[in-house]
Coordinates of C-alpha atoms and ligand atoms in Angstrom, one line a residue:
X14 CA 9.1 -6.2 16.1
X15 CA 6.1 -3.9 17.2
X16 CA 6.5 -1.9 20.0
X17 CA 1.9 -1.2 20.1
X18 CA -0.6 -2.7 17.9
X19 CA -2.8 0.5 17.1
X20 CA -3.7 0.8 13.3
X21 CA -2.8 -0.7 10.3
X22 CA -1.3 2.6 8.8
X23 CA 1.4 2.4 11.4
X24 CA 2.8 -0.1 10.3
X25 CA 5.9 -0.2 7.4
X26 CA 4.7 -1.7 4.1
X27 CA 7.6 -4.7 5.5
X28 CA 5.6 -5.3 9.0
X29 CA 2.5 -5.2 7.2
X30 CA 3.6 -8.2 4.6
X31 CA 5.6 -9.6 7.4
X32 CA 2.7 -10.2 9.7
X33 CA 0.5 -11.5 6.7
X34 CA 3.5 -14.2 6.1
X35 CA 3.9 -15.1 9.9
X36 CA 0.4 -16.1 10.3
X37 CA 0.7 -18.3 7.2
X38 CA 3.4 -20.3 9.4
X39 CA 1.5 -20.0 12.7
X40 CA -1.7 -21.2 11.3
X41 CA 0.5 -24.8 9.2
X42 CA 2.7 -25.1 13.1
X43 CA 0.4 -23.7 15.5
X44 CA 2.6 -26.7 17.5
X45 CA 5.4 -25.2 17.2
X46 CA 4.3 -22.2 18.8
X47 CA 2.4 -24.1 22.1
X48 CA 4.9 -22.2 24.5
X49 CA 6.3 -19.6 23.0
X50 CA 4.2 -16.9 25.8
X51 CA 4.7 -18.9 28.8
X52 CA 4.3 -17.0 31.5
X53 CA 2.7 -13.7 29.6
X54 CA -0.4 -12.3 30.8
X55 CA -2.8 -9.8 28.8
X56 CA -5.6 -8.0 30.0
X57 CA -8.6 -7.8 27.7
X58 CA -10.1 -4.2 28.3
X59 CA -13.6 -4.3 27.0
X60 CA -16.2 -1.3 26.7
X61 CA -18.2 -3.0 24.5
X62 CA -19.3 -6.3 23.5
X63 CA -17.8 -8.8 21.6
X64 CA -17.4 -12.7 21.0
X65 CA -14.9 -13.0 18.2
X66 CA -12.2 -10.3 19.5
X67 CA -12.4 -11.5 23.1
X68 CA -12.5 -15.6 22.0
X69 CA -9.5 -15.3 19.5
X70 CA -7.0 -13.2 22.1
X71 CA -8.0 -15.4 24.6
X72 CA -7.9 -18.4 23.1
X73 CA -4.7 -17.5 21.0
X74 CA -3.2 -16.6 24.4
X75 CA -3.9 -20.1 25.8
X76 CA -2.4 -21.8 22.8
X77 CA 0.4 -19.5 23.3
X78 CA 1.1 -21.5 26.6
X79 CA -0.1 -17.3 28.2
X80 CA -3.2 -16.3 29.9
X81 CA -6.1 -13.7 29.0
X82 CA -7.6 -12.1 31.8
X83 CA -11.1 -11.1 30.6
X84 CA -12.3 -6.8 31.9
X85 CA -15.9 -6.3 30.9
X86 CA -17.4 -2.9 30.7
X87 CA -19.1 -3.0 34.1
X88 CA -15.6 -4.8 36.1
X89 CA -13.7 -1.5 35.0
X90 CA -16.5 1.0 34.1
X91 CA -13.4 3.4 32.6
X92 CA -14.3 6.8 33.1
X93 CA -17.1 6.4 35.9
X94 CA -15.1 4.6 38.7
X95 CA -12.0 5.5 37.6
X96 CA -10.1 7.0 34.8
X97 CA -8.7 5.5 32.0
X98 CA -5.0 6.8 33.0
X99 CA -5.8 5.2 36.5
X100 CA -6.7 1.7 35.1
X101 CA -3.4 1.5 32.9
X102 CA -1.4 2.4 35.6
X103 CA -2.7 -0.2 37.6
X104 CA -3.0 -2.5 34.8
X105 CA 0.8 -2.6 33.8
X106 CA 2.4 -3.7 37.0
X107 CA 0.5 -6.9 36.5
X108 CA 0.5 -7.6 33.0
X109 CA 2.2 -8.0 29.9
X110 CA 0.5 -6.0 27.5
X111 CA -3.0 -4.6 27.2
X112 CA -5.5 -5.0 24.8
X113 CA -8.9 -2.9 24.9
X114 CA -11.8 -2.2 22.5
X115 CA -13.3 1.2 23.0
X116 CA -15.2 4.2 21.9
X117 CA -12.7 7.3 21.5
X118 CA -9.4 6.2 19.3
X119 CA -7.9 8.5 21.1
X120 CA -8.3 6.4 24.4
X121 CA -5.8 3.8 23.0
X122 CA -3.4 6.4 21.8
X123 CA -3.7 8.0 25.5
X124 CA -3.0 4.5 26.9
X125 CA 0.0 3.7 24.5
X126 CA 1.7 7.1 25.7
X127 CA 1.3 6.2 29.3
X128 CA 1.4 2.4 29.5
X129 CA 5.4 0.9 29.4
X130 CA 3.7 -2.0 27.9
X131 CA 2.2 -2.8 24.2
X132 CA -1.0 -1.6 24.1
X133 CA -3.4 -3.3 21.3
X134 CA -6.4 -2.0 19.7
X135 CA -9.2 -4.1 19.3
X136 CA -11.4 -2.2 18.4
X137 CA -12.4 1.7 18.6
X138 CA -14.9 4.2 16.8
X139 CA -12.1 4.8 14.1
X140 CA -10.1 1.3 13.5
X141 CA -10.4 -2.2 13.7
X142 CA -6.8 -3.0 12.6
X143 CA -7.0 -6.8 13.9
X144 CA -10.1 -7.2 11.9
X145 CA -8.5 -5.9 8.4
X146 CA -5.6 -7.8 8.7
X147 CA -7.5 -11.0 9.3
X148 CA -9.5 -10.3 6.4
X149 CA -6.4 -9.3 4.0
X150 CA -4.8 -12.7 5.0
X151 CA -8.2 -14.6 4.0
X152 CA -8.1 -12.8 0.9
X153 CA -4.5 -13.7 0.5
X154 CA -5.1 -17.4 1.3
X155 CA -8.2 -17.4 -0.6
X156 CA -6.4 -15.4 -3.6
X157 CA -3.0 -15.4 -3.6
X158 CA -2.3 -12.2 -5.4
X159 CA -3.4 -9.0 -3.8
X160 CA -2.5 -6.9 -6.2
X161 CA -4.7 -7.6 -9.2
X162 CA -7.8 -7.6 -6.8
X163 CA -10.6 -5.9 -6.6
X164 CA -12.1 -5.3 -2.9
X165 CA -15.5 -3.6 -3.0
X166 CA -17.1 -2.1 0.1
X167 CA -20.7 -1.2 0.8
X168 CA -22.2 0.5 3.6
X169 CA -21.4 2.5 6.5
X170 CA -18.0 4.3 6.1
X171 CA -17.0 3.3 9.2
X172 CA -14.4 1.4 11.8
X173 CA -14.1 -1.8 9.3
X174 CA -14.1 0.5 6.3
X175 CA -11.4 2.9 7.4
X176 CA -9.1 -0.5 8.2
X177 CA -10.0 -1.9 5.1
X178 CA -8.7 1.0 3.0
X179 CA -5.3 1.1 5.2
X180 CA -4.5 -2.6 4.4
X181 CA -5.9 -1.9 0.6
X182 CA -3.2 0.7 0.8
X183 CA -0.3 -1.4 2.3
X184 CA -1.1 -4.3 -0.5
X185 CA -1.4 -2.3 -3.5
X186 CA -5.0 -3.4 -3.8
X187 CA -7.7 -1.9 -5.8
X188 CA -10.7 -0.7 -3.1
X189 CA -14.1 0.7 -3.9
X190 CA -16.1 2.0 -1.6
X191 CA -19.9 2.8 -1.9
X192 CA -21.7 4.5 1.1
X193 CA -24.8 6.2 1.5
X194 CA -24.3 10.0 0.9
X195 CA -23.0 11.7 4.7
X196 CA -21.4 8.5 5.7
X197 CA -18.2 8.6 3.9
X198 CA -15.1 7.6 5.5
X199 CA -13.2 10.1 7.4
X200 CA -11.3 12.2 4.8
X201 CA -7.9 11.8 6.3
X202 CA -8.0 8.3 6.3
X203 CA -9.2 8.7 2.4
X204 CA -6.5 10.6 2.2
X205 CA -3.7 8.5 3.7
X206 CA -4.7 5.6 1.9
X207 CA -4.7 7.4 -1.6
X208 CA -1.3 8.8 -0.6
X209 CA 0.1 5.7 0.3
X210 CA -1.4 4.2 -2.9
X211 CA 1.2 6.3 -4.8
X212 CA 3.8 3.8 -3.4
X213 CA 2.2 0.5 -3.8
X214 CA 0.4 0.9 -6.5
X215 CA -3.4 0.8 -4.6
X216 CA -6.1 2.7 -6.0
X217 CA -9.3 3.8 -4.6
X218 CA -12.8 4.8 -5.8
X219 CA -15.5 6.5 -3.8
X220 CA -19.2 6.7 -4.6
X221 CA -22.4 6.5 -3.5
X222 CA -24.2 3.8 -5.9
X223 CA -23.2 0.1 -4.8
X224 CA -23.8 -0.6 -8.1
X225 CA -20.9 0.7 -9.2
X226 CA -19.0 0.2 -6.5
X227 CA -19.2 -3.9 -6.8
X228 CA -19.0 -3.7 -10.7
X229 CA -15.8 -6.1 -11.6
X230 CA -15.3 -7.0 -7.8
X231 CA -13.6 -10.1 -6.9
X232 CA -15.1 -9.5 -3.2
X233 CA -17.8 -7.6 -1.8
X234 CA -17.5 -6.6 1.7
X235 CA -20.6 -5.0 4.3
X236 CA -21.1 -4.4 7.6
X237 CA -23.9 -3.4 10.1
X238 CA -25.5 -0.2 9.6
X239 CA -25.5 1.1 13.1
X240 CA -22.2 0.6 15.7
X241 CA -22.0 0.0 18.7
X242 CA -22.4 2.9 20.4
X243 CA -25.2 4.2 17.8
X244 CA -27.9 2.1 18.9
X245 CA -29.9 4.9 18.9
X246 CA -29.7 5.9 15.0
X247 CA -30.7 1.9 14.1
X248 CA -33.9 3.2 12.4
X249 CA -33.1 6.5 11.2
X250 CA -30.0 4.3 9.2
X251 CA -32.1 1.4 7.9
X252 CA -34.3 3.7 5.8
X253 CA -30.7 5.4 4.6
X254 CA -28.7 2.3 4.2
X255 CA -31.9 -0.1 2.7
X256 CA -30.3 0.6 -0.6
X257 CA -26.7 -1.0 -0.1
X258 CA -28.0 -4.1 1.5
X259 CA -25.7 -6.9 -0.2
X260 CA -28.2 -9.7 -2.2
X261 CA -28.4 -11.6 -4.7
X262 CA -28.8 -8.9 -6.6
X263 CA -25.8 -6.9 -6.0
X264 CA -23.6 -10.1 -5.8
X265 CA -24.7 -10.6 -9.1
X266 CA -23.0 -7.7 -10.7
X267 CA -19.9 -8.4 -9.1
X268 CA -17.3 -11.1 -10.6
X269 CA -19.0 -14.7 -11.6
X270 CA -16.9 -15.8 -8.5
X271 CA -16.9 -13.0 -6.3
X272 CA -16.6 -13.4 -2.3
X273 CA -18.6 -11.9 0.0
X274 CA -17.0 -10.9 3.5
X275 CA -18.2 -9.7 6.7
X276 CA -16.5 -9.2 10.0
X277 CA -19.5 -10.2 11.8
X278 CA -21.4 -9.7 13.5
X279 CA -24.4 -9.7 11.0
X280 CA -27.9 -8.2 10.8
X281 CA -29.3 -10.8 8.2
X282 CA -31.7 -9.3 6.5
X283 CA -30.4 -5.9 6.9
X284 CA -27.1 -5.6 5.2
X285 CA -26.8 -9.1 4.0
X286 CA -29.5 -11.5 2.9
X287 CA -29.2 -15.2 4.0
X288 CA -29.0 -15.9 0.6
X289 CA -25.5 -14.3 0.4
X290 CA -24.3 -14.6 3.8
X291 CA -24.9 -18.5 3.5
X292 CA -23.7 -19.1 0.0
X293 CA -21.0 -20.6 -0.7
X294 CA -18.9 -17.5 -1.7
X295 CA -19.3 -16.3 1.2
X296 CA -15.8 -16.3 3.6
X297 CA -17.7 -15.0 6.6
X298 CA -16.4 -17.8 8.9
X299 CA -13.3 -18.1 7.4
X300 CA -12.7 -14.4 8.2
X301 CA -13.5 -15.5 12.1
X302 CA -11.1 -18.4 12.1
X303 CA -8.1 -16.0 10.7
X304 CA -8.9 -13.5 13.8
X305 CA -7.0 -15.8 15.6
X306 CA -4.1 -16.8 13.8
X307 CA -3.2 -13.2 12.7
X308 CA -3.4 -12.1 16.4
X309 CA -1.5 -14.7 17.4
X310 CA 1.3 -13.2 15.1
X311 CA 0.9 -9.8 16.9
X312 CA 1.0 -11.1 20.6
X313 CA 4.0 -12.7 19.6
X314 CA 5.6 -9.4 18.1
X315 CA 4.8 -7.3 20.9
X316 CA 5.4 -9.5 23.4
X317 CA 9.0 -10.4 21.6
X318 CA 9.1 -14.2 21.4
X319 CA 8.9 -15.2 17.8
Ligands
CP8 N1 -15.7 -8.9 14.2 C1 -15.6 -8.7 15.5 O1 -14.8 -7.9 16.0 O2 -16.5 -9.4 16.3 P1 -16.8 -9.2 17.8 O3 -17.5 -7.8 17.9 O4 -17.8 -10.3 18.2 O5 -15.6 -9.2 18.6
NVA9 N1 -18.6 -1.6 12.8 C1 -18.9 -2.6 13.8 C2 -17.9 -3.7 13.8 C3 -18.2 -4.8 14.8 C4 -17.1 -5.8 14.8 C5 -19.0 -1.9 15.2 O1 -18.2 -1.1 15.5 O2 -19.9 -2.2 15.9

């Protein structure tokens, strides 16, 4: 069915519904599923940390009946002991597919074009595809209809953002975004989401007040203030970004029954009080658990065995 797993814009409005209906059926049978990538290997490139990205593929590999094999950021040290090109090269006469969280988006694009195997994106500066479709599938679990919702997004215009507004796009969802001013999303990704909206019906609203942004929400959405990779700007960003944390506050000019989402991890008491982050509208964990399930769906699409 999918020949990479790269970004959620990639994929035709049928894939994207598709792989939101699969992982309904995986996650009722995982049983009937046990064996279905006997035999498959994947390799787990990682140049950065993680604990949910690397525990779901691995562990959704194993149930699977394949095997994760587990690269940290010092085993390969891409671009220091050897190139990036190098390491695929090596990498696919071993393995089944690849998947690899990075800096540069343009490093998975680069191994996608010289890998023969599906290449999956866990993660980059840019996207974090397997994150949004996780979340769109709790939201369709949680919510049924996608269409008449209301996802509201505050903070960094970042990685989680720009995936959010891609799968916002694909299911016809309203999206508003609130971000301090300079840390908009990328335009083109603005842009191909409002396009795409055309189609599906999605709208979207930018603006830099999270007042606004959350006002008739049915969930609010954050996410840290600093990346990985931009350790360095943690202070300069807290002062910029101590305006859009998500409380009580906020929450409570959203809908009376509003969720609150994060892909974790979280900086409680940054972005998110406790308050929120442990309330009971929160879907935080939920969120987690569905990393799993929907990557289960896209092992099994790339690797062919559904
Ligand atoms: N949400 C997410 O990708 O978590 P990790 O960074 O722990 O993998
Ligand atoms: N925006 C965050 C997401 C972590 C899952 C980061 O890139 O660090």
């Amino acid at each position: 069915m999918l020949d990479n797993f790269i970004s959620i814009h990639d994929l035709t409005l049928y894939q994207f519904s598709k792989i939101l209906d699969l992982t309904r059926e995986i996650k009722d049978n995982s049983h009937r599923y046990r064996n279905k990538l006997k035999g498959k290997i994947l390799a787990m490139i990682f140049q950065k940390p993680s604990l949910r990205t690397r525990m779901t593929f691995e562990v959704g590999m194993l149930q699977l009946g394949g095997e994760a094999v587990y690269l940290s950021p010092s085993d390969t040290q891409v671009g220091t002991r050897e190139t990036l090109h190098d390491v695929g090269k090596n990498l696919e006469r071993w393995v089944d597919a690849i998947m690899i969280r990075t800096f540069a988006h343009q490093n998975v694009i680069d191994l996608a074009q010289l890998c023969r195997i599906p290449i999956i994106n866990a993660l980059t500066d840019l996207l974090h595809p397997c994150q949004a479709m996780a979340d769109f599938f709790t939201l369709k679990e949680k919510r049924g209809d996608l269409v008449n919702f209301k996802l509201a997004y505050v903070g960094d215009g970042n990685n989680v953002c720009h995936s959010l507004l891609s799968a916002a796009a694909k299911a016809g969802s309203k999206m508003s975004v609130a971000t301090p001013p300079g840390y908009e999303p990328d335009p083109e990704i603005r842009k191909q989401a409002e396009e795409e909206g055309k189609e599906t019906g999605a709208s979207f609203f930018f603006t830099n007040d999270p007042s606004e942004a959350v006002e008739n929400a049915d969930a609010v959405y954050t996410d840290v203030w600093a990346s990985m990779g931009q350790e360095q700007e943690k202070e300069k960003r807290a002062k910029l970004f101590a305006s859009f944390q998500v409380n009580e506050s906020l929450m409570a000019k959203a809908k009376k029954e509003a969720f609150f989402m994060h892909c974790l991890p979280a900086h409680r008491g940054e972005e998110v009080t406790d308050g929120v982050i442990d309330s009971t509208r929160s879907m935080v964990y939920d969120q987690a658990e569905n990393r799993l399930h929907v990557q289960k769906v896209i092992m099994l699409s790339l690797l062919g065995k559904r």
